[in-house]
Amino acid sequence: MTVQYVQYKGIKFPPGYNSVESLSFAENKFEVQDDDIFNVTYPKSGTVWMTEILSLILSGGDPAWNQSVLNSLRAPWFSTQLGLETAHDSPSPRLLTCHLPIQIFPKAFFTSKAKVVYTSRDPRDIVVSYYYFTKMCTTYEDPKSFNQFLDSFLSGDVPHGSWFDHIKGWMELEGRSNIFFISYEELKQNLRGTVERLCHFLGKELDDAAITSVVENTSFQAMRRNKMCNSTMLPKELMDQEKGTFLRKGICGDWKNHFTVAQSEYFDRVYQEKMQGLNRIFPWEQTGLVKSS
C-alpha cells in the first residue's frame, strides 16, 4: 500500500500523527517554557534510550514513572497532533521529544532558557536500523530493497529529511550553554559518565545510588523488557512486530553486517562530500568515514 506522506517545507513526514498544521504550529506558535527539556534526534539515533535516561534523571533515579507511564506520555512528541495536547497538559519541567531539523524547531526556543539534548549516531547504523523500522511501521513506505533505501537516505529522500542537513543544522549551535550534544557511541562507551554529565547540565544532582539506578534501568535489556518503551503496546495496525523488533539490537557497527564493499565505498564518498566544512570529529569517524580536509 502506498503511503501518502505529509509534506512540510520540503521534508516528508509520516501521516497519521503529523499534519501541516501540527508542524506549522510547532515551529511558529508552540509556547516554550524556560524549564522545558527537548530530546532531539534524527530517527533511529537513540531517541527511546535518551527518553528513558532523561525520565529517570527527572524522577531522581526512581524507575516507577518509566515502568508505569508510556514514554509518549512522559516525553510527548509535541509536533504531532496527539503529542501537542499531551505537552500542553504536562506538568513542568516538561520533557519533549522530536525529530525536527533546526529550521522547523520552535522559534520560541531561541529566546528561552529551555534546554536541548541532541543525540547523534553513526549514519551507517542509522540506515540499517531505519530500514528495518520502515518495514514494520505501517505509516512508512515499505522499502523495495536495502540498496534502494540506502540511495534514498543518501539523497535525503526519506521521512524526516536529510540526515546530513539535520546534523549540520544542529551542530551550528554547538557551544551554546543550553544545548547538550552526545552520541549514541558515547552512551555505549560510558553510560554512567554521560548520565553524570547530563545531571550537571540539567541541574539535577543525583547521588551514586540514583545514578546507578538510571544506568541499570536504561540498559538495552531493561528497556526491551519495559512495555512502556518497547512499543509492544502499539496496535499491529501501526507497528507490526511480527515483521521485526522495535528495540532490535542496540549495538554499534551493525552496518558492517549489511553493507557490501561497494555500498560502503559509495557511502564514504557521499559522506565526505556532504560533511565537508564541519569542523568536528565524531566517534564513528575515528574508525573510518574520516572527512577529507
mmCIF file of C-alpha atoms in Angstrom, residues 136 236 239-245:
data_model
loop_
_atom_site.group_PDB
_atom_site.id
_atom_site.type_symbol
_atom_site.label_atom_id
_atom_site.label_comp_id
_atom_site.label_asym_id
_atom_site.label_seq_id
_atom_site.Cartn_x
_atom_site.Cartn_y
_atom_site.Cartn_z
ATOM 1 C CA MET A 136 7.421 -2.867 10.326
ATOM 2 C CA LYS A 236 -0.420 -4.114 14.937
ATOM 3 C CA MET A 239 3.641 -1.336 14.379
ATOM 4 C CA ASP A 240 3.743 -4.922 13.107
ATOM 5 C CA GLN A 241 6.265 -6.533 15.438
ATOM 6 C CA GLU A 242 5.816 -9.850 13.666
ATOM 7 C CA LYS A 243 7.971 -8.262 10.956
ATOM 8 C CA GLY A 244 10.693 -7.289 13.401
ATOM 9 C CA THR A 245 11.516 -5.980 16.857
#
